[in-house]
Amino acid sequence: MLILMRRAMDARTKVRVVTSKTHTQPQKSPTTTSPSTTWVWTNPTSPISWISSNPKTKPSSPPPRRAFVIVRFQKQSHEITVDLSTRSIVSKNVYEGNGYPMLTFGEQTVASQLPFSYEPFKESLRKRGLNTSQVLCASFSIGWFGEAKTKRNVKVKCYYTNGTANLYARPLEGVAAVVDLDDMKIVGYNDRDVIPVPNAEGTEYRASKLKPPFGPKLKGIPVTQHCGPGFTVQGHSVSWGNWDFHVGFDIKAGPIISLASIYDLQKQKRRRVLYKGFISELFVPYQDPTEEWYYTTYFDSDGSPVKIPNAFCIFEKYAGDIMWRHTEISIPNQVITEVRSDVSLVVRIVSTVGNYDYVIDWEFKPSGSFKIGVGLTGILGLKAGAYTHTDEIKEDIYGTLIADNTIGVYRDHFFIYYLDLDIDGEVNSFVKSNLETVKVKDENIPRKSRWTVVSETAKTEADARINLGLKASELLVVNPNKRTKQGNKIGYRLLPGSVVHPLLLLNDYPQIRGAFTNYNVWVTPYNKSEKWAAGSYVDRSRGDDTIAVWSSRDREIEKKDIVLWYMMGFHHVPSQEDFPVMPTLSGGFELRPTNFFESNPVLKTKSPKPLQWPNCTSQH
Amino acid sequence: MLILMRRAMDARTKVRVVTSKTHTQPQKSPTTTSPSTTWVWTNPTSPISWISSNPKTKPSSPPPRRAFVIVRFQKQSHEITVDLSTRSIVSKNVYEGNGYPMLTFGEQTVASQLPFSYEPFKESLRKRGLNTSQVLCASFSIGWFGEAKTKRNVKVKCYYTNGTANLYARPLEGVAAVVDLDDMKIVGYNDRDVIPVPNAEGTEYRASKLKPPFGPKLKGIPVTQHCGPGFTVQGHSVSWGNWDFHVGFDIKAGPIISLASIYDLQKQKRRRVLYKGFISELFVPYQDPTEEWYYTTYFDSDGSPVKIPNAFCIFEKYAGDIMWRHTEISIPNQVITEVRSDVSLVVRIVSTVGNYDYVIDWEFKPSGSFKIGVGLTGILGLKAGAYTHTDEIKEDIYGTLIADNTIGVYRDHFFIYYLDLDIDGEVNSFVKSNLETVKVKDENIPRKSRWTVVSETAKTEADARINLGLKASELLVVNPNKRTKQGNKIGYRLLPGSVVHPLLLLNDYPQIRGAFTNYNVWVTPYNKSEKWAAGSYVDRSRGDDTIAVWSSRDREIEKKDIVLWYMMGFHHVPSQEDFPVMPTLSGGFELRPTNFFESNPVLKTKSPKPLQWPNCTSQH
């Protein structure tokens, strides 16, 4: 097994992680060996008891180190549990359900090379007068649209680089090969129409290839921890301020934060907050119904295990924000000004999925809040078209004309976060605190209305399927067995960011497969097998293993180990500013302690001492 | 006239602005002179022509410098326009409508002193055994609840400091005096009940008064521009990167950003974005209907002109964010990684309104986006009560028991921003781009649905009254007379943050007065007199001069100089973490260029050069 995470020692070292569709060069001859797909998922059993400091409950030996492996071999998907310490197979099974395992880097590479030895494709290039050595191809999953039987097929589409590094800006529109991955051969081919390949001009984004003038010029600001960072990393464990947590990596999920706990200064003890959190699924449906685009409804990132150095960027963020402050001038002969600087710790990974770059942040605050952010940048998936001006367009082009012959197709980006909160312990409940208008009936009161909080504890999964934005409510995960000194329920509150709902019909195939977007919030009882909101075998899946299916069992979720699922997203109508590379568009949400602490947990936090830059002249 | 703004020369100098309810010490004898209220609003006429670089359109002399002054004198509100250069009165008028001008600092000070020479109040203190020298009082506006006739009255409520600087945590609940400000005397008094004054213990927030342990300890991060900031300030004008704008201050609005324009590197010209923007109104209704709280529905900040040094904090923010990035590994023998650091310029003011501190940010980005943020911190308005544990509570307490005998009353914070956008010129239109589901009818396409964009230009004000969250749409202000090379409408898009709607009944008096909260978005044609969304005379106003009234005229707004109004807010259910001082709760929204530029305007922006801290050992 490969360990995919490395000690993140350097603050502010930005690195890339590529878990990506693969693009290959035509010169290399296709590999002919039969590819096998492996997918590794470590399975830590009960770390809670193992990290316990209580010698009575702590087991004498660590939990078994096991890995769950999916191997695609001879057209079958084998599920194997391996014991890593004894190097033995614990169990094995052939998966008979719908869908296929993730596409590996290797097999995508081979598939993308096939067109270059395929005569009709060569003819397509000749017909367009393209230089073969400047053509690159990539493979794309094709989804499921009601077919009774499916094969493990992908489509291969191609791009022209000639004069630019921005291949995505120069698609060979209308040309697509269908590749059977199990047989590793082209089983279909289409050259629908000769559509102009957009020009290379204006597509370049490398500073070294751009011409002056450059600008606007920004002055440097040194943000350096000259005596080292304020956090420590030991193995996979990160400690910073009052926070302790574990950072892991999974090829499908990306970063995994687990065993996050916070030290309560008042109670003088460490308290559990998050057992495990990660992005469970990603769904990017494009809104173009034409032949080469209708199936473009990506799920997750594809890839296979590979060792990635410097995959994480961990840094302390001091953005000039204020943790808390107050000025008081009402007390005679006194002016009180108390301000505390807001410093936070960010765990970042950048996941480049072909053309797109997703910036994924987990930000921890000394106040006990943690914020989860996603930034979208990189290059849009672009479609070539005949138009150079909107006045020429007489039909629906399913997108925005963002450059000559270049259409930014409408698309969504949906993310669903798996958040197994353990608020001060494993047994939790989900509470909807609805803010409801109350008519004031007392005739002595001149006011006619007010609002109050009506709290409702979700009993079953149906109570916790929520579309946000319809009514005012605060959503909390509480520990029903513990209360504050004042008697309030100990909890954490979800503060949503911008709210997005899906726009596809509920019975449309992509929506059935991406049914996790049907609600913004779901709560399920913890179940070891329910990790992936669109199922474990997403490629060509049929939506029979999604959170919508699990949740329809309507299990009890009160006073249980529960998982909160939060779905966020973006509807993306591209604009010209998104070309040739897109300025980051950000979104996110926050989890904030709410009657978790007895009082403000950062009341006694002092601002870091100001550090002075030495006299300017002595340095230059 | 006082100039309320000072050159903001120092980056990262955080300063306070107090435009506040006044609290006075009892020892000082009340001033007996009759107070007069003045409110000054400068009235710049047509700066656009004056700043024009075209000698044909530029007037030969600057626009007249005039000020609009409201003077409360002998129970009348006088409106006077003064010419500042000739020191003469241009016009005068006695205001006969509903409502009164802002309360001044001076008259609030006097009003708050009155109880100390009022025998029933002295008796109330004796009855409670309180030390008079430790009692402080403050005045509060009382709103309007349908009374046919009103006087210019306020309520005075008091606090006990004895042992703490946190007076707000120790209210003398149930005691209130009514003061007629025009006569400056107590005209009503109530001592309803002896409710325990909460203890001083646990209320202190000054670091110098708190006992160890302190924590969590945070390590210092130097963020210093050792060779000076990257922006320049000349008079009231700020230049930074590609942005130019003017910073002003108004006692009612706080910071005013005007004449904001951005340099377009591609077109090599400066382009207008925002003519003027500011917070037009603030509305903070509390949700406790009892006698001393039902009227607690604050509007705006109270105050009077005063010279404030260092009112603004202007700084460059480098938070570790990414302006744009892409990694490319698909081109043979190449790994491309291009990343640009996101640096922005923040204009901040902190407005301390009695107990609350509002952190108001305008953040400008080189990409042309600007973000507007509000942070809530400071001390909650607290109510004393008999309870120390929620189990004792058998009635609605209209809030959260957040400490012994201390209730954090439910409340809202609503803000409405006045945004006179001038997108590439004065004539603009407001466009709703609705994202609508379309059924796919073509039988050859296996997909059943997609979404598309249906754009609708608002003709009149009714078309532009929008409650967000009900449907997916992008809201844009566009220049209908200009298009990009590709033919798209040149515009800026509103990206809302968390969306909040009011919960009071529409016919309730506070809601009638605060009717600007009825919608999240309003658009009006520019009208010089429509600056204040709850009217110019807010104290005891009756809602007859709100944006809801103006907008009901349903004027044309297409191809006009229009004002976009954005209402944001927070429903606040206090939690124990908010005591004794509240960790900042933040919200905001963004305006983002959308087909304003021909392509990514920061494509050719280079990251600032990394600046190195010298060797650690040589400094210590």
CSV table of C-alpha atoms in Angstrom, one decimal, chain A residues 12 14-16 18 23 25 105 136 145 161 165 167-168 204-207 210-230 240-242 265 268 286-291 293-294 296-297 315-338 340 343 348 350 352 354-355 357 359 366-367 377-379 388-391 396 398 400-404 410-412 435 437 439-440 445-453 472 474 483-488 495-498 503-505 507-510 571-573 575-577 579-585 592-601 603-606 608-609 611-614 616 619-620, chain B residues 12 14-16 18 23-25 105 136 145 161 165 167-168 204-207 210-230 240-242 265 268 286-287 289-291 293-294 296-297 315-332 334-338 340 343 348 350 352 354-355 357 359 366-367 377-379 388-391 396 398 400-404 410-412 435 437 439-440 445-453 472 474 483-488 495-498 503-505 507-510 571-573 575-577 579-585 592-601 603-606 608-609 611-614 616 619-620:
chain,number,residue,atom,x,y,z
A,12,ARG,CA,3.0,28.1,2.7
A,14,LYS,CA,1.8,25.4,-2.3
A,15,VAL,CA,1.8,22.1,-4.2
A,16,ARG,CA,-0.3,20.3,-6.7
A,18,VAL,CA,-3.1,15.5,-9.8
A,23,HIS,CA,-3.7,13.2,-21.6
A,25,GLN,CA,1.3,12.1,-26.4
A,105,PHE,CA,-4.3,6.8,-14.6
A,136,LEU,CA,-3.6,15.4,-27.5
A,145,PHE,CA,-28.8,6.9,-19.5
A,161,THR,CA,-1.9,22.5,-28.8
A,165,ALA,CA,-0.2,25.2,-23.6
A,167,LEU,CA,-5.2,22.6,-25.0
A,168,TYR,CA,-8.7,22.9,-23.5
A,204,GLU,CA,-1.9,31.3,-23.3
A,205,TYR,CA,-1.6,31.7,-19.6
A,206,ARG,CA,2.1,31.2,-18.9
A,207,ALA,CA,3.7,34.4,-17.7
A,210,LEU,CA,2.7,36.5,-22.5
A,211,LYS,CA,3.7,39.9,-23.9
A,212,PRO,CA,3.9,43.2,-22.0
A,213,PRO,CA,2.3,45.2,-20.6
A,214,PHE,CA,2.0,43.2,-17.4
A,215,GLY,CA,-0.2,44.5,-14.6
A,216,PRO,CA,-1.6,45.6,-12.3
A,217,LYS,CA,1.7,45.6,-10.4
A,218,LEU,CA,1.3,44.6,-6.8
A,219,LYS,CA,3.7,45.3,-4.0
A,220,GLY,CA,5.2,42.3,-2.1
A,221,ILE,CA,4.0,41.7,1.5
A,222,PRO,CA,6.3,39.5,3.5
A,223,VAL,CA,4.2,37.0,5.5
A,224,THR,CA,7.0,34.8,6.9
A,225,GLN,CA,7.4,33.0,10.1
A,226,HIS,CA,11.0,33.6,10.6
A,227,CYS,CA,11.2,31.5,13.7
A,228,GLY,CA,9.2,28.6,12.4
A,229,PRO,CA,5.4,27.9,12.2
A,230,GLY,CA,3.1,27.9,15.2
A,240,TRP,CA,-2.0,24.1,16.7
A,241,GLY,CA,-3.3,26.5,19.4
A,242,ASN,CA,-6.2,24.7,21.0
A,265,LEU,CA,-9.2,26.2,28.7
A,268,GLN,CA,-9.1,22.2,31.3
A,286,TYR,CA,-22.9,20.3,-18.1
A,287,GLN,CA,-26.0,21.7,-19.7
A,288,ASP,CA,-25.4,21.1,-23.4
A,289,PRO,CA,-27.7,18.3,-24.7
A,290,THR,CA,-25.9,17.7,-28.0
A,291,GLU,CA,-24.3,14.5,-29.0
A,293,TRP,CA,-21.8,16.9,-24.6
A,294,TYR,CA,-25.0,15.5,-23.1
A,296,THR,CA,-20.7,15.3,-19.7
A,297,THR,CA,-21.8,14.9,-16.1
A,315,PHE,CA,-0.2,27.5,7.0
A,316,GLU,CA,-1.3,30.0,9.6
A,317,LYS,CA,-3.5,32.7,8.1
A,318,TYR,CA,-3.4,36.2,9.4
A,319,ALA,CA,-5.6,38.1,7.0
A,320,GLY,CA,-6.1,41.2,9.2
A,321,ASP,CA,-9.4,39.9,10.6
A,322,ILE,CA,-10.6,40.6,14.1
A,323,MET,CA,-11.3,37.7,16.5
A,324,TRP,CA,-13.2,40.0,18.8
A,325,ARG,CA,-13.0,43.6,19.9
A,326,HIS,CA,-14.7,46.3,21.9
A,327,THR,CA,-14.2,50.0,22.5
A,328,GLU,CA,-15.8,51.5,25.6
A,329,ILE,CA,-15.9,55.2,26.3
A,330,SER,CA,-18.8,55.3,28.7
A,331,ILE,CA,-16.9,54.8,31.9
A,332,PRO,CA,-15.7,58.2,33.3
A,333,ASN,CA,-12.1,59.0,32.5
A,334,GLN,CA,-11.4,55.8,30.7
A,335,VAL,CA,-11.1,54.7,27.1
A,336,ILE,CA,-11.0,50.9,26.8
A,337,THR,CA,-10.0,49.3,23.5
A,338,GLU,CA,-9.6,45.6,23.5
A,340,ARG,CA,-7.7,40.4,19.4
A,343,VAL,CA,-5.3,33.9,13.3
A,348,ARG,CA,-5.1,23.2,1.9
A,350,VAL,CA,-5.3,21.8,-4.7
A,352,THR,CA,-6.3,19.5,-10.5
A,354,GLY,CA,-7.7,17.9,-16.0
A,355,ASN,CA,-8.7,21.4,-16.9
A,357,ASP,CA,-8.2,23.3,-10.3
A,359,VAL,CA,-8.7,24.7,-4.0
A,366,PRO,CA,-9.1,29.3,18.0
A,367,SER,CA,-12.8,30.2,18.8
A,377,THR,CA,-10.0,28.0,-10.8
A,378,GLY,CA,-8.1,26.6,-13.7
A,379,ILE,CA,-9.4,26.3,-17.3
A,388,THR,CA,-17.4,35.0,-33.1
A,389,HIS,CA,-20.2,37.4,-32.1
A,390,THR,CA,-23.5,37.0,-30.3
A,391,ASP,CA,-25.4,38.7,-33.1
A,396,ASP,CA,-29.4,28.1,-28.2
A,398,TYR,CA,-26.0,26.2,-24.2
A,400,THR,CA,-21.7,31.9,-23.3
A,401,LEU,CA,-19.6,32.9,-26.3
A,402,ILE,CA,-16.5,33.8,-24.3
A,403,ALA,CA,-14.0,34.2,-27.1
A,404,ASP,CA,-13.9,33.7,-30.9
A,410,TYR,CA,-23.3,26.2,-18.7
A,411,ARG,CA,-22.4,23.8,-15.9
A,412,ASP,CA,-22.9,23.1,-12.2
A,435,LEU,CA,-37.2,30.8,13.9
A,437,THR,CA,-43.0,34.5,13.8
A,439,LYS,CA,-48.2,37.3,17.0
A,440,VAL,CA,-48.2,39.4,20.1
A,445,ILE,CA,-47.9,45.7,24.2
A,446,PRO,CA,-48.0,48.0,21.2
A,447,ARG,CA,-45.9,45.6,19.1
A,448,LYS,CA,-47.8,43.1,16.9
A,449,SER,CA,-45.1,40.4,16.4
A,450,ARG,CA,-41.8,38.9,17.3
A,451,TRP,CA,-40.0,35.7,16.4
A,452,THR,CA,-38.9,32.9,18.7
A,453,VAL,CA,-37.0,29.7,18.4
A,472,ALA,CA,-35.2,30.6,8.8
A,474,GLU,CA,-30.4,27.2,12.7
A,483,ARG,CA,-25.5,20.3,29.0
A,484,THR,CA,-23.8,23.5,29.9
A,485,LYS,CA,-23.8,24.9,33.4
A,486,GLN,CA,-26.7,27.1,32.3
A,487,GLY,CA,-28.5,24.0,31.0
A,488,ASN,CA,-28.2,24.6,27.3
A,495,LEU,CA,-23.6,28.2,9.0
A,496,PRO,CA,-24.3,27.6,5.3
A,497,GLY,CA,-22.8,29.9,2.6
A,498,SER,CA,-24.5,30.5,-0.7
A,503,LEU,CA,-32.1,22.3,-11.7
A,504,LEU,CA,-32.3,19.0,-13.6
A,505,LEU,CA,-35.5,17.0,-13.5
A,507,ASN,CA,-36.1,11.6,-13.0
A,508,ASP,CA,-33.3,12.5,-15.4
A,509,TYR,CA,-30.5,10.0,-15.3
A,510,PRO,CA,-27.7,12.3,-14.2
A,571,HIS,CA,-24.3,27.2,-11.0
A,572,HIS,CA,-21.7,28.5,-13.4
A,573,VAL,CA,-22.7,30.7,-16.3
A,575,SER,CA,-18.2,34.9,-18.6
A,576,GLN,CA,-15.4,36.4,-20.7
A,577,GLU,CA,-13.4,37.0,-17.5
A,579,PHE,CA,-11.0,33.0,-20.3
A,580,PRO,CA,-8.3,31.8,-20.9
A,581,VAL,CA,-7.9,30.9,-17.2
A,582,MET,CA,-10.5,31.6,-14.5
A,583,PRO,CA,-10.2,33.9,-11.5
A,584,THR,CA,-11.0,31.9,-8.4
A,585,LEU,CA,-14.6,31.7,-7.5
A,592,ARG,CA,-19.4,27.1,14.9
A,593,PRO,CA,-19.6,26.1,18.5
A,594,THR,CA,-23.0,27.0,19.9
A,595,ASN,CA,-23.3,26.5,23.7
A,596,PHE,CA,-20.4,24.1,23.3
A,597,PHE,CA,-18.3,26.2,25.6
A,598,GLU,CA,-19.5,27.8,28.9
A,599,SER,CA,-18.5,31.2,27.6
A,600,ASN,CA,-16.3,32.9,24.9
A,601,PRO,CA,-13.4,30.4,24.5
A,603,LEU,CA,-11.8,35.6,25.9
A,604,LYS,CA,-8.3,34.9,27.3
A,605,THR,CA,-6.5,34.6,24.0
A,606,LYS,CA,-4.0,37.3,23.5
A,608,PRO,CA,0.3,37.4,18.9
A,609,LYS,CA,3.0,39.9,19.7
A,611,LEU,CA,7.0,41.2,15.1
A,612,GLN,CA,8.9,44.1,13.5
A,613,TRP,CA,10.7,44.1,10.2
A,614,PRO,CA,14.2,45.4,10.7
A,616,CYS,CA,14.5,48.9,5.7
A,619,GLN,CA,18.4,45.2,4.4
A,620,HIS,CA,18.9,46.7,0.9
B,12,ARG,CA,-3.0,48.2,9.5
B,14,LYS,CA,-6.8,49.8,13.6
B,15,VAL,CA,-8.8,52.6,15.1
B,16,ARG,CA,-12.1,53.2,16.6
B,18,VAL,CA,-17.6,56.1,18.1
B,23,HIS,CA,-23.1,56.9,28.8
B,24,THR,CA,-22.4,59.4,31.4
B,25,GLN,CA,-21.0,59.5,34.9
B,105,PHE,CA,-24.0,63.0,21.4
B,136,LEU,CA,-24.1,54.5,34.4
B,145,PHE,CA,-46.1,52.2,17.6
B,161,THR,CA,-20.2,48.7,36.7
B,165,ALA,CA,-15.9,47.4,32.7
B,167,LEU,CA,-21.6,47.5,32.1
B,168,TYR,CA,-23.9,45.9,29.5
B,204,GLU,CA,-14.6,41.3,32.4
B,205,TYR,CA,-12.9,41.3,29.0
B,206,ARG,CA,-9.8,43.4,29.5
B,207,ALA,CA,-6.7,41.3,29.3
B,210,LEU,CA,-8.3,38.6,33.6
B,211,LYS,CA,-6.5,35.9,35.5
B,212,PRO,CA,-4.3,33.1,34.1
B,213,PRO,CA,-4.4,30.7,32.4
B,214,PHE,CA,-4.4,32.6,29.1
B,215,GLY,CA,-4.6,30.8,25.9
B,216,PRO,CA,-4.5,29.3,23.3
B,217,LYS,CA,-1.1,30.8,22.6
B,218,LEU,CA,-0.7,32.0,19.1
B,219,LYS,CA,2.6,32.6,17.4
B,220,GLY,CA,3.3,36.0,15.9
B,221,ILE,CA,3.3,36.3,12.1
B,222,PRO,CA,4.9,39.5,10.8
B,223,VAL,CA,2.8,41.0,8.0
B,224,THR,CA,4.7,44.2,7.5
B,225,GLN,CA,5.3,46.4,4.5
B,226,HIS,CA,8.8,47.4,5.4
B,227,CYS,CA,9.2,49.6,2.4
B,228,GLY,CA,5.8,51.2,2.6
B,229,PRO,CA,2.4,50.3,1.4
B,230,GLY,CA,1.4,49.5,-2.2
B,240,TRP,CA,-3.9,50.9,-5.6
B,241,GLY,CA,-3.1,48.5,-8.4
B,242,ASN,CA,-5.7,49.0,-11.1
B,265,LEU,CA,-5.0,47.0,-19.2
B,268,GLN,CA,-5.6,50.8,-21.9
B,286,TYR,CA,-35.1,42.8,19.4
B,287,GLN,CA,-37.6,40.0,19.9
B,289,PRO,CA,-42.2,42.0,23.7
B,290,THR,CA,-42.1,43.0,27.4
B,291,GLU,CA,-42.4,46.5,28.6
B,293,TRP,CA,-37.8,45.8,25.5
B,294,TYR,CA,-40.6,45.8,22.9
B,296,THR,CA,-35.9,48.0,21.2
B,297,THR,CA,-35.7,48.2,17.4
B,315,PHE,CA,-4.4,47.9,4.3
B,316,GLU,CA,-3.3,45.3,1.7
B,317,LYS,CA,-4.5,41.9,2.5
B,318,TYR,CA,-2.5,38.8,1.7
B,319,ALA,CA,-4.4,36.0,3.2
B,320,GLY,CA,-2.8,33.1,1.3
B,321,ASP,CA,-5.6,33.0,-1.2
B,322,ILE,CA,-5.1,32.2,-4.9
B,323,MET,CA,-6.1,34.7,-7.6
B,324,TRP,CA,-5.9,31.9,-10.2
B,325,ARG,CA,-3.9,28.9,-10.9
B,326,HIS,CA,-3.5,25.9,-13.2
B,327,THR,CA,-1.3,22.8,-13.3
B,328,GLU,CA,-0.9,21.0,-16.6
B,329,ILE,CA,0.8,17.6,-17.0
B,330,SER,CA,-0.8,16.5,-20.2
B,331,ILE,CA,1.8,18.0,-22.5
B,332,PRO,CA,4.7,15.6,-23.1
B,334,GLN,CA,6.3,19.4,-19.5
B,335,VAL,CA,4.9,20.2,-16.1
B,336,ILE,CA,3.3,23.6,-16.1
B,337,THR,CA,2.3,25.2,-12.8
B,338,GLU,CA,1.1,28.8,-12.9
B,340,ARG,CA,-0.9,34.0,-8.9
B,343,VAL,CA,-3.8,40.4,-2.8
B,348,ARG,CA,-12.1,49.3,7.0
B,350,VAL,CA,-15.0,49.9,13.0
B,352,THR,CA,-18.8,51.0,18.0
B,354,GLY,CA,-22.7,51.5,22.5
B,355,ASN,CA,-22.2,47.8,23.2
B,357,ASP,CA,-18.8,46.8,17.4
B,359,VAL,CA,-16.5,45.9,11.4
B,366,PRO,CA,-7.3,43.3,-9.0
B,367,SER,CA,-9.7,41.1,-10.8
B,377,THR,CA,-18.5,41.8,17.6
B,378,GLY,CA,-18.5,43.6,20.9
B,379,ILE,CA,-20.9,43.1,23.7
B,388,THR,CA,-29.5,30.6,36.4
B,389,HIS,CA,-30.5,27.3,34.7
B,390,THR,CA,-32.8,26.5,31.8
B,391,ASP,CA,-34.6,23.9,33.9
B,396,ASP,CA,-40.8,32.2,27.1
B,398,TYR,CA,-37.3,35.6,24.4
B,400,THR,CA,-30.9,32.3,25.5
B,401,LEU,CA,-29.8,32.1,29.1
B,402,ILE,CA,-26.2,32.7,28.4
B,403,ALA,CA,-24.9,33.3,32.0
B,404,ASP,CA,-26.3,33.4,35.5
B,410,TYR,CA,-33.1,37.2,20.2
B,411,ARG,CA,-32.4,39.9,17.7
B,412,ASP,CA,-31.8,40.7,14.0
B,435,LEU,CA,-31.6,29.8,-14.7
B,437,THR,CA,-35.0,24.0,-16.3
B,439,LYS,CA,-37.0,19.5,-20.9
B,440,VAL,CA,-35.0,17.9,-23.7
B,445,ILE,CA,-30.7,12.6,-26.9
B,446,PRO,CA,-30.9,10.3,-23.9
B,447,ARG,CA,-30.9,13.1,-21.4
B,448,LYS,CA,-34.2,14.4,-20.2
B,449,SER,CA,-33.3,17.9,-19.0
B,450,ARG,CA,-30.9,20.8,-18.9
B,451,TRP,CA,-31.0,24.3,-17.7
B,452,THR,CA,-30.5,27.5,-19.6
B,453,VAL,CA,-30.3,31.2,-18.9
B,472,ALA,CA,-31.8,30.4,-9.2
B,474,GLU,CA,-27.9,35.9,-11.5
B,483,ARG,CA,-21.0,45.4,-25.6
B,484,THR,CA,-17.9,43.3,-25.6
B,485,LYS,CA,-16.1,42.3,-28.7
B,486,GLN,CA,-18.0,39.0,-28.5
B,487,GLY,CA,-21.3,40.9,-28.2
B,488,ASN,CA,-22.0,40.2,-24.6
B,495,LEU,CA,-23.0,37.5,-5.6
B,496,PRO,CA,-25.1,37.4,-2.5
B,497,GLY,CA,-23.8,35.8,0.7
B,498,SER,CA,-26.1,34.2,3.3
B,503,LEU,CA,-39.7,37.6,10.3
B,504,LEU,CA,-41.9,40.3,11.8
B,505,LEU,CA,-45.4,40.8,10.4
B,507,ASN,CA,-48.0,45.5,9.3
B,508,ASP,CA,-46.1,45.6,12.6
B,509,TYR,CA,-44.8,49.1,13.3
B,510,PRO,CA,-41.1,48.3,13.5
B,571,HIS,CA,-30.9,36.5,12.7
B,572,HIS,CA,-29.0,36.2,16.0
B,573,VAL,CA,-29.9,33.6,18.5
B,575,SER,CA,-25.2,31.5,22.6
B,576,GLN,CA,-23.0,31.2,25.6
B,577,GLU,CA,-19.9,31.7,23.4
B,579,PHE,CA,-20.6,36.1,26.5
B,580,PRO,CA,-19.0,38.3,27.9
B,581,VAL,CA,-17.7,39.5,24.5
B,582,MET,CA,-18.7,38.1,21.2
B,583,PRO,CA,-16.4,36.3,18.7
B,584,THR,CA,-16.9,38.1,15.3
B,585,LEU,CA,-19.7,36.8,13.2
B,592,ARG,CA,-17.9,40.7,-9.8
B,593,PRO,CA,-17.2,41.9,-13.3
B,594,THR,CA,-19.2,39.7,-15.8
B,595,ASN,CA,-18.4,40.3,-19.4
B,596,PHE,CA,-17.1,43.7,-18.3
B,597,PHE,CA,-13.6,42.8,-19.5
B,598,GLU,CA,-12.8,41.1,-22.8
B,599,SER,CA,-11.0,38.4,-21.0
B,600,ASN,CA,-9.4,37.6,-17.6
B,601,PRO,CA,-8.2,41.0,-16.4
B,603,LEU,CA,-4.1,37.1,-16.7
B,604,LYS,CA,-1.0,39.4,-16.9
B,605,THR,CA,-0.8,40.1,-13.2
B,606,LYS,CA,2.3,38.7,-11.6
B,608,PRO,CA,4.4,40.0,-5.8
B,609,LYS,CA,8.0,39.0,-5.4
B,611,LEU,CA,10.2,39.1,0.4
B,612,GLN,CA,12.5,37.2,2.8
B,613,TRP,CA,12.9,37.8,6.5
B,614,PRO,CA,16.5,37.9,7.3
B,616,CYS,CA,16.5,34.5,12.4
B,619,GLN,CA,17.8,39.3,14.9
B,620,HIS,CA,17.6,37.9,18.4
